[in-house]
mmCIF file of C-alpha atoms in Angstrom:
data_model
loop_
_atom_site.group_PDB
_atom_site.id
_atom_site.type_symbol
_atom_site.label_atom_id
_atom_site.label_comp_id
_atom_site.label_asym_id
_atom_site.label_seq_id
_atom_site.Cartn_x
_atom_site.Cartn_y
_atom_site.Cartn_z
ATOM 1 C CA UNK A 155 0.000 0.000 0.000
ATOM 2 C CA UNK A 156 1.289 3.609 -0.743
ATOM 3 C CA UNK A 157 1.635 5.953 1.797
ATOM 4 C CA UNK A 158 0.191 8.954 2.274
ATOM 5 C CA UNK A 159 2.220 12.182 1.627
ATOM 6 C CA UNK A 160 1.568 15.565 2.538
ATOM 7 C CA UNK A 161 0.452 17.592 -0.776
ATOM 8 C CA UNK A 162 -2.450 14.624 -1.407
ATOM 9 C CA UNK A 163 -3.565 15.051 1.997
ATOM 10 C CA UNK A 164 -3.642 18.665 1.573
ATOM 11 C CA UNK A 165 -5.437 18.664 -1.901
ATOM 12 C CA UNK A 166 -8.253 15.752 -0.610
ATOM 13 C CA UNK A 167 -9.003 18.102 2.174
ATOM 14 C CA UNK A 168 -9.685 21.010 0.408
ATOM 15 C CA UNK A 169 -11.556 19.090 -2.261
ATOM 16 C CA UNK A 170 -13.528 17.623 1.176
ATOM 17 C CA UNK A 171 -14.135 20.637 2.001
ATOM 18 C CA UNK A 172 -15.114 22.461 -0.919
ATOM 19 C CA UNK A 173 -17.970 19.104 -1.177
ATOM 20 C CA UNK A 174 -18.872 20.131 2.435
ATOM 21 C CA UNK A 175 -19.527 23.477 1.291
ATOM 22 C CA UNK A 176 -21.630 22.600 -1.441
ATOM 23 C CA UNK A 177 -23.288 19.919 0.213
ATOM 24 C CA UNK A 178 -24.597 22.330 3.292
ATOM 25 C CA UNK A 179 -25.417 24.970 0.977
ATOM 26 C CA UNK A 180 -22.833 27.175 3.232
ATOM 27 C CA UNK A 181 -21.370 28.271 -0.291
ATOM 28 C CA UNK A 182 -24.429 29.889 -1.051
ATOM 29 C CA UNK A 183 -24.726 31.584 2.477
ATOM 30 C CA UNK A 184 -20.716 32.736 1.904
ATOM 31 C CA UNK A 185 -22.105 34.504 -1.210
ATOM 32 C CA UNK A 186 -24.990 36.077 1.075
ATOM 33 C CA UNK A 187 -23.092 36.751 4.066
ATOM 34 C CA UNK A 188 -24.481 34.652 6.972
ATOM 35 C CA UNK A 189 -22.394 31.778 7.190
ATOM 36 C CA UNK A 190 -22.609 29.731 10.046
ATOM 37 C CA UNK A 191 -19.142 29.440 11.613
ATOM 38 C CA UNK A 192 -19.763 26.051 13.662
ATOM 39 C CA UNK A 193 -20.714 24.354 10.411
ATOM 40 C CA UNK A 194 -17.803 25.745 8.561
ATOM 41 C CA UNK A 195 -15.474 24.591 11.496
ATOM 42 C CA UNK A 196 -17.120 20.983 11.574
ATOM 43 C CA UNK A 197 -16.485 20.839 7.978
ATOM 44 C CA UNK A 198 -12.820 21.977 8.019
ATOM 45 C CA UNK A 199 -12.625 19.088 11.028
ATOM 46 C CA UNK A 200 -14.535 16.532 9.328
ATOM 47 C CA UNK A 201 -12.588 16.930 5.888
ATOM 48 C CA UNK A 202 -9.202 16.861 7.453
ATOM 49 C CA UNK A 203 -10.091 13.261 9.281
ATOM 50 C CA UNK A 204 -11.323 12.337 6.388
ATOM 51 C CA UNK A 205 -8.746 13.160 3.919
ATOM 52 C CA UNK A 206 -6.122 11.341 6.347
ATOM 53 C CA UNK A 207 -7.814 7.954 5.914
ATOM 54 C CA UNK A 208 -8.179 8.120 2.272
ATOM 55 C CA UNK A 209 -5.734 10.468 0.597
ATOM 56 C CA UNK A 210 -3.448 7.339 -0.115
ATOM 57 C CA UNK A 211 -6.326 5.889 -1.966
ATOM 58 C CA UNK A 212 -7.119 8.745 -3.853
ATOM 59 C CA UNK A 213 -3.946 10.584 -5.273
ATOM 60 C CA UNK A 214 -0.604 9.060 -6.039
ATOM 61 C CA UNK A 215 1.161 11.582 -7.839
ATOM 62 C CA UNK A 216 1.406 14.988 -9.024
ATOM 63 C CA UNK A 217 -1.170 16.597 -5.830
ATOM 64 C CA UNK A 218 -2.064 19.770 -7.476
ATOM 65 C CA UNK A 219 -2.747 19.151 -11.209
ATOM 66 C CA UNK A 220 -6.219 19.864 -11.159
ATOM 67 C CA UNK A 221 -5.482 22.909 -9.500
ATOM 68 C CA UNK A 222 -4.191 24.554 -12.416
ATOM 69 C CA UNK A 223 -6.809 26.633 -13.922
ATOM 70 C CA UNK A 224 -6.495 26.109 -17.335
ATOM 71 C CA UNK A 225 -6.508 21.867 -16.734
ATOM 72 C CA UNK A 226 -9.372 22.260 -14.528
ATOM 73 C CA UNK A 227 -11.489 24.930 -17.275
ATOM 74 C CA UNK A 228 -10.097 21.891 -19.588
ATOM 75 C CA UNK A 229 -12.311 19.656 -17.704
ATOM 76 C CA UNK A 230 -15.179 21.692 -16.797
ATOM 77 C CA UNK A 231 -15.443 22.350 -21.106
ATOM 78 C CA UNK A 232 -14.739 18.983 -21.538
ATOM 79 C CA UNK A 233 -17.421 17.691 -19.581
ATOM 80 C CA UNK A 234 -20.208 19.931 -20.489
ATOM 81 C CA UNK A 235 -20.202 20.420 -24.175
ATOM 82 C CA UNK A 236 -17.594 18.244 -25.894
ATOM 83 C CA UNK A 237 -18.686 14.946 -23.804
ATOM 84 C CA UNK A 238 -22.350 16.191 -23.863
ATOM 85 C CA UNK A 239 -22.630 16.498 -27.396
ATOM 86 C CA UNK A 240 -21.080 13.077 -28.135
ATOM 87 C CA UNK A 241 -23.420 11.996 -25.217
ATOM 88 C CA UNK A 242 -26.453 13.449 -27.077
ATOM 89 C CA UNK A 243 -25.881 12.161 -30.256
ATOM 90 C CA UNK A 244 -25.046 8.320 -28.887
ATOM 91 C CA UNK A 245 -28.162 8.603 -26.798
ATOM 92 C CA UNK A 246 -30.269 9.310 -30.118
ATOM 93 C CA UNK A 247 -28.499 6.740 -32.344
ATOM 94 C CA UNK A 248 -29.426 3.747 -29.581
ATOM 95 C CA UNK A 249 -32.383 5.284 -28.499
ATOM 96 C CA UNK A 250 -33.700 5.117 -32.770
ATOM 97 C CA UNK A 251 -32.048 1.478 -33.073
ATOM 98 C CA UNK A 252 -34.318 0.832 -30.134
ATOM 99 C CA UNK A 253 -37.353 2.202 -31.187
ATOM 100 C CA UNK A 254 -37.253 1.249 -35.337
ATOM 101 C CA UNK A 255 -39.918 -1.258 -35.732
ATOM 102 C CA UNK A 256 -38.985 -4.587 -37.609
ATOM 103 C CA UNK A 257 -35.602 -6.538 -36.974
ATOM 104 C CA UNK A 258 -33.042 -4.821 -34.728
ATOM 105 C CA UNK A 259 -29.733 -3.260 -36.923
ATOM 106 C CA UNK A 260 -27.476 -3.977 -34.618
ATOM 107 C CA UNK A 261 -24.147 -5.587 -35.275
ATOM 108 C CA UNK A 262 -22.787 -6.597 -31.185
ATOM 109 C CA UNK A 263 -19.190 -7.458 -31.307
ATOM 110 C CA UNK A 264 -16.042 -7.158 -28.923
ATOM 111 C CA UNK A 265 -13.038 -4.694 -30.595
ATOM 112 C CA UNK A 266 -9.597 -4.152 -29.220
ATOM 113 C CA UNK A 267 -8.778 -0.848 -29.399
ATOM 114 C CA UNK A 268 -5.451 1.164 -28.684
ATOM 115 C CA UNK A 269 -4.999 4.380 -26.657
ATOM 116 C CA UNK A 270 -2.108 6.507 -25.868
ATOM 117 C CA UNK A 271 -2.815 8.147 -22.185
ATOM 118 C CA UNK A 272 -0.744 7.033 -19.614
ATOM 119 C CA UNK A 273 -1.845 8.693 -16.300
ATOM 120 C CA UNK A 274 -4.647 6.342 -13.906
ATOM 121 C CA UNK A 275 -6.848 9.139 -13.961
ATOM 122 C CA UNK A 276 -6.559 9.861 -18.112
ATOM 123 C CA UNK A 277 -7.135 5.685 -18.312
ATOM 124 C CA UNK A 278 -10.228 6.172 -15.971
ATOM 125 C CA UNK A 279 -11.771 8.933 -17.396
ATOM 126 C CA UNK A 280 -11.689 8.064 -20.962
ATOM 127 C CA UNK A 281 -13.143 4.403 -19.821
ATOM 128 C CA UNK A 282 -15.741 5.989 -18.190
ATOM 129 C CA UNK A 283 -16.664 8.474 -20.897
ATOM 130 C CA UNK A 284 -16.672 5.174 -22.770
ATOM 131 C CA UNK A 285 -18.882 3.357 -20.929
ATOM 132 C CA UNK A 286 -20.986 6.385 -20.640
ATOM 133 C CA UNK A 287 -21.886 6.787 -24.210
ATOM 134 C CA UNK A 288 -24.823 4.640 -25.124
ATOM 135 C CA UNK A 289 -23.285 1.724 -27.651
ATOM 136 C CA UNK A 290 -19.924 1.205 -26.061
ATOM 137 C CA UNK A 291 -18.955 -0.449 -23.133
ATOM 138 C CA UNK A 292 -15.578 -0.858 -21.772
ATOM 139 C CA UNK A 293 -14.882 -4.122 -20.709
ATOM 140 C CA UNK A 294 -11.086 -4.633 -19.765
ATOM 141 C CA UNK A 295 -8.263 -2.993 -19.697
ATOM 142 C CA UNK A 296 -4.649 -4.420 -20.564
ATOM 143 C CA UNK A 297 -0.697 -3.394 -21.476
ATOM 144 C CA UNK A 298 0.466 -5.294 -24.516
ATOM 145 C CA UNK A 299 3.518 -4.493 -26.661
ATOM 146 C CA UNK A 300 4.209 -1.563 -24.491
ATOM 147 C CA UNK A 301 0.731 0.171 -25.410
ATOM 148 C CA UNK A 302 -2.312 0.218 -23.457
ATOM 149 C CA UNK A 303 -5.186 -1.753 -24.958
ATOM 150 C CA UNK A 304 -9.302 -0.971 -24.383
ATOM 151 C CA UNK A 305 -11.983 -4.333 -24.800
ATOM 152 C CA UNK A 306 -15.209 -2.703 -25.806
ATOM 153 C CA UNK A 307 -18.137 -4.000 -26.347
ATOM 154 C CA UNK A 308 -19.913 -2.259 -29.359
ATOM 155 C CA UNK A 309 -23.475 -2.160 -30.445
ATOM 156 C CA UNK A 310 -22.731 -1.883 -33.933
ATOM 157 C CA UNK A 311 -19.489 -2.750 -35.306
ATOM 158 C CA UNK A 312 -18.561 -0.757 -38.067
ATOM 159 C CA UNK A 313 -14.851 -1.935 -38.550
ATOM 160 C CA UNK A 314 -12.329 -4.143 -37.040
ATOM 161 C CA UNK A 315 -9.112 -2.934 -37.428
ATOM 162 C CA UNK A 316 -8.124 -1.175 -33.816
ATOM 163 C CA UNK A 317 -6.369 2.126 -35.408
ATOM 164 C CA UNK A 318 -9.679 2.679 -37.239
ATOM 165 C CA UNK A 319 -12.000 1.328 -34.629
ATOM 166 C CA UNK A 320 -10.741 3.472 -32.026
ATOM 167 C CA UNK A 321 -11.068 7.072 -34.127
ATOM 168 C CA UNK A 322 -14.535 6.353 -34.608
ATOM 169 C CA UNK A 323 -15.490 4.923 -30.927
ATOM 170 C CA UNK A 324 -12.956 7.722 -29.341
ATOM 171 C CA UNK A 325 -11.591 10.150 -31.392
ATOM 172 C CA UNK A 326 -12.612 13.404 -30.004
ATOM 173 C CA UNK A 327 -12.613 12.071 -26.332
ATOM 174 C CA UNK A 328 -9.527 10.871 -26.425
ATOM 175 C CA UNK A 329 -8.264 14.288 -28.435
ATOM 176 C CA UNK A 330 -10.063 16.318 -25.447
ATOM 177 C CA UNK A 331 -8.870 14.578 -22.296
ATOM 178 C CA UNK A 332 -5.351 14.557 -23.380
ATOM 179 C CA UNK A 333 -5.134 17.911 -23.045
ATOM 180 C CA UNK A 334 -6.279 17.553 -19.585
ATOM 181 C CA UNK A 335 -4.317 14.581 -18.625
ATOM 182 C CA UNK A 336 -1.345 12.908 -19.733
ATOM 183 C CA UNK B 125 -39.785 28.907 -18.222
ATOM 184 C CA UNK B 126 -42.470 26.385 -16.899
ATOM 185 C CA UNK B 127 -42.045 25.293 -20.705
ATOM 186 C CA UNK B 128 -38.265 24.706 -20.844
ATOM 187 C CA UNK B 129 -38.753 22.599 -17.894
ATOM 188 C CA UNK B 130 -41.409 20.171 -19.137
ATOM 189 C CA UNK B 131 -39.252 20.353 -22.317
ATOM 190 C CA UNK B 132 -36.229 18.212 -19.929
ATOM 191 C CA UNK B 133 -38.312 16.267 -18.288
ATOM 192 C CA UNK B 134 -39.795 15.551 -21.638
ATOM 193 C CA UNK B 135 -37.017 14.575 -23.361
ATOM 194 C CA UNK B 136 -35.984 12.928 -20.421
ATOM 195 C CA UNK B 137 -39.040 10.293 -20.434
ATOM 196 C CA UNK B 138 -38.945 10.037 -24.234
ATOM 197 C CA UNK B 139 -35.019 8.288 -23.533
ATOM 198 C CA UNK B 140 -36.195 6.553 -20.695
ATOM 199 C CA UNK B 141 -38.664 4.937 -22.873
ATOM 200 C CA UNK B 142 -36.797 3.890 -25.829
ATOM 201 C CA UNK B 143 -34.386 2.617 -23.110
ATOM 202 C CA UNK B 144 -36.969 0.279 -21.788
ATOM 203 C CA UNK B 145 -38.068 -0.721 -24.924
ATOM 204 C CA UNK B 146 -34.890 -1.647 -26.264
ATOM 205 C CA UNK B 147 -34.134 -3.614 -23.018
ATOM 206 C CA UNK B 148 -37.117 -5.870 -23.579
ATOM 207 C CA UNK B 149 -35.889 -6.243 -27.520
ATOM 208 C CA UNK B 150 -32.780 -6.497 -27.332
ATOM 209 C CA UNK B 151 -31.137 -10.176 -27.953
ATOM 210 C CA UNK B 152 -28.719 -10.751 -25.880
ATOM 211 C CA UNK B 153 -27.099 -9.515 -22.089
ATOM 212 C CA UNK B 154 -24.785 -7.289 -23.691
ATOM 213 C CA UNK B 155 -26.699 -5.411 -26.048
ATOM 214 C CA UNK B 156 -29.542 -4.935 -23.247
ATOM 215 C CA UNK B 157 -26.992 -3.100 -20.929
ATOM 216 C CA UNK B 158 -26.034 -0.807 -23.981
ATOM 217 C CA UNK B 159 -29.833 0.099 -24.311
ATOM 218 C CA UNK B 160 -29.887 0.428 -20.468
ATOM 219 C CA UNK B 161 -27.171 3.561 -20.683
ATOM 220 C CA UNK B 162 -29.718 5.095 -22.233
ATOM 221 C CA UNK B 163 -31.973 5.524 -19.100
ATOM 222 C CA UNK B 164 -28.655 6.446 -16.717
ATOM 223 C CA UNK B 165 -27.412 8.804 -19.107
ATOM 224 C CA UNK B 166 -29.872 11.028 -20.750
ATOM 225 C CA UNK B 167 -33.115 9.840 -18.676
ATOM 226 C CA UNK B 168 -31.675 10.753 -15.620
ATOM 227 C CA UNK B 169 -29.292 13.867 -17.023
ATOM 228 C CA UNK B 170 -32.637 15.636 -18.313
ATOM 229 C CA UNK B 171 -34.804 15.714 -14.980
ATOM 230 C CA UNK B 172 -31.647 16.595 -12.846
ATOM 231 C CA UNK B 173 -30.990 19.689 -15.056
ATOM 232 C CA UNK B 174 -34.861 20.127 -14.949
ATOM 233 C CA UNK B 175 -34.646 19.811 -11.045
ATOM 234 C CA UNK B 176 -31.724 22.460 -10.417
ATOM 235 C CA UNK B 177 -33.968 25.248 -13.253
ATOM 236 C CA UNK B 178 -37.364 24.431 -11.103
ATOM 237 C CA UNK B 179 -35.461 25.120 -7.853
ATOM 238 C CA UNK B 180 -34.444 28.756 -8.916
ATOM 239 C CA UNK B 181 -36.598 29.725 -10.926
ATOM 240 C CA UNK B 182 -39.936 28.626 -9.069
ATOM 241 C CA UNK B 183 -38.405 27.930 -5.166
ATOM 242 C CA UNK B 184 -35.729 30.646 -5.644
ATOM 243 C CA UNK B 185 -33.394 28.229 -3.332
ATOM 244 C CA UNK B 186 -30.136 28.083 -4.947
ATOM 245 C CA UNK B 187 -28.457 25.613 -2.212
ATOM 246 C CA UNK B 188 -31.430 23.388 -3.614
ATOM 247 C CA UNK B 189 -29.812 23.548 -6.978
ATOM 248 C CA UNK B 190 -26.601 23.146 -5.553
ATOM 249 C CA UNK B 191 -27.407 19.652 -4.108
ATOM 250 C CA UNK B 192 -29.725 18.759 -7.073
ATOM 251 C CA UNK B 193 -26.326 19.475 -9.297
ATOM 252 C CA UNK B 194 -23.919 17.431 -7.189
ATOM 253 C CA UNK B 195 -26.504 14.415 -7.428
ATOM 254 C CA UNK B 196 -26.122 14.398 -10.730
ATOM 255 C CA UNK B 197 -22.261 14.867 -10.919
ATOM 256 C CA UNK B 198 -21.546 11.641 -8.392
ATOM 257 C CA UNK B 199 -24.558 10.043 -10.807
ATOM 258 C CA UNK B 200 -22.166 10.406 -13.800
ATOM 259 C CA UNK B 201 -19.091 9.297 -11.707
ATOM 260 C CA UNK B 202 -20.301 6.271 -9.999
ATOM 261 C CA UNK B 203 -22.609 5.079 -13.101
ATOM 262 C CA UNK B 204 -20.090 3.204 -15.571
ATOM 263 C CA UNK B 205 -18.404 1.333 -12.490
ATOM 264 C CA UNK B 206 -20.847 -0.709 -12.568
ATOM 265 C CA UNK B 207 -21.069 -0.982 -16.168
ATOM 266 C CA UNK B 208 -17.598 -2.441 -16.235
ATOM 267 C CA UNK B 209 -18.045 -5.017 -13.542
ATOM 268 C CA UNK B 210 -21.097 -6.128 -15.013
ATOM 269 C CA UNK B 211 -19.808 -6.387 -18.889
ATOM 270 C CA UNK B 212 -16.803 -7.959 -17.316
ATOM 271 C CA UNK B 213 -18.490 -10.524 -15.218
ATOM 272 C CA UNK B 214 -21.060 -11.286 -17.282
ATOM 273 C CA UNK B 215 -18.228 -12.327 -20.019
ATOM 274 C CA UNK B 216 -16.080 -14.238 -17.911
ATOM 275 C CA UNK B 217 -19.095 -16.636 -16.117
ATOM 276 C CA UNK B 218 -19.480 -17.254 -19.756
ATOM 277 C CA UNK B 219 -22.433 -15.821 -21.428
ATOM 278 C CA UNK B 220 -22.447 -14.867 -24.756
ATOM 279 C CA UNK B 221 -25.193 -14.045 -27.317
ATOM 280 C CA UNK B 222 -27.144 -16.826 -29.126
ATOM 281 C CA UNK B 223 -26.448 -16.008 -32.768
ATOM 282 C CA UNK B 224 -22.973 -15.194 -31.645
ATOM 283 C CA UNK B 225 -20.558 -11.591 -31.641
ATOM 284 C CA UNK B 226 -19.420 -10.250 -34.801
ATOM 285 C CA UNK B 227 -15.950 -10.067 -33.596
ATOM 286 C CA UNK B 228 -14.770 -10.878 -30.251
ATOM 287 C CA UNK B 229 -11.066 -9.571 -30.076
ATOM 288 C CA UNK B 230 -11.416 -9.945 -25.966
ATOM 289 C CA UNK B 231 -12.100 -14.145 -26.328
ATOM 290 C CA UNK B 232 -8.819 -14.499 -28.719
ATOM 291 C CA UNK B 233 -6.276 -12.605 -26.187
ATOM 292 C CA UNK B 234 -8.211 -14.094 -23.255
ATOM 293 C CA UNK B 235 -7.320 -17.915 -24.549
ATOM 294 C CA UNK B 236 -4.131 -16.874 -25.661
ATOM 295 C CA UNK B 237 -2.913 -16.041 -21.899
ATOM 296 C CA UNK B 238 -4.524 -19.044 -20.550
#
């Protein structure tokens, strides 16, 4: 098990407390002026027991990337219109295989597919924008040949060959969260 | 503003729906949990964002919206996870569709390690 060092305590606090915030609605009574300084101070307490127990879990290297402004506008664009669009437009391509009456066009098949992020967080995000997308599931994850491979299930396989397979399953995702993670 | 609501939650049932019915029609395990994403995704995305516009605009509570929002952002985060396990498992007890995948690149490197 890693151990815990001090900048990923530090940064899982404040992201603790920045939940407890929100969670209390005390962010909105900041913005107001009538904050309630016990709940603030039960916060700070609760996020920094908190953060002790599972920093190790949560961060293993680099502490502050997300604090960067630009990475962390990166993201918030990222998740709202880039990943929503492609979200939208999966949604409506299942949503009419579903719904077209007669036999099903659907094609279900397994592809291997290549990817070139490195960081646990760039893996985990792009599998989970993966998985997200209505069509595509990931299913495993493996190093082969000193690449990192994706198994995902696909509605509707179009092609087979991984280079081509993997532009049309994850091209802009993949484009977009490499400029927010390695 | 009513309207844009009932527009969301609109949309949102209309996905819901065609996630349901493409459950019940879809052949195999796999290709039902691809029609399921459709109802976590867009079914749920549409009466969150509905939610956090009906608690300002007719509540006025913003810390409403605030909680309505992060509902829907640990929604997002914890949803696949258990896409994964399930596509996983599901593959490795052994099912597998009836009339068989069209390519299944994850059953050739899986027997090749064995």
């Amino acid at each position: 098990m890693k151990k815990t060092t001090f900048p990923a305590f530090l940064s899982t606090a404040i992201v603790c407390y920045i939940f407890w915030l929100l969670l209390t609605g005390q962010i909105v009574a900041i913005f107001i002026g009538n904050a309630a300084p016990e709940v603030l101070i039960a916060g700070g307490l609760v996020s920094v027991l908190v953060a002790l127990f599972s920093a190790r879990f949560f961060i293993h290297r680099s502490a502050f990337y997300l604090f960067n402004p630009v990475k962390l506008l990166a993201l918030l664009f990222y998740c709202i219109f880039i990943f929503g669009w492609e979200l939208l437009k999966a949604n409506w391509d299942v949503a009419r295989r579903a719904l077209r009456p007669g036999k099903l066009r659907i094609n279900p098949g397994i592809v291997k597919v290549p990817t070139e992020l490195k960081s646990e967080y760039g893996l985990s995000m792009l599998a989970n924008s993966i998985t997200l997308t209505p069509g595509t599931i990931t299913m495993d994850i493996a190093d082969q040949d000193e690449k990192t491979w994706l198994y995902i299930h696909w509605l509707h396989v179009d092609c087979t060959e991984p280079e081509q397979a993997g532009d049309s399953i994850k091209g802009t995702l993949e484009k977009w969260i490499r400029r927010i993670w390695k | 503003m009513r309207i844009a609501i009932d527009i969301l939650i609109g949309i949102s049932i209309f996905f819901a729906l065609a996630g349901t019915v493409g459950m019940l029609r879809m052949p195999d395990t796999f290709s039902r949990m691809q029609s399921s994403t459709n109802i976590g995704t867009m079914g749920v995305l549409g009466v969150i964002i509905g939610g956090i516009m009906y608690a300002i605009w007719q509540y006025g509570d913003y810390s409403m919206a605030v909680k309505i929002g992060i509902l829907g952002v640990f929604y997002i985060v914890t949803n696949p996870i258990s896409g994964h396990a399930l596509a996983k498992g599901a593959y490795r007890h052994g099912y597998r569709p009836e009339q068989g995948f069209a390519c299944d690149q994850y059953g050739e490197d899986l027997t090749d390690a064995d």
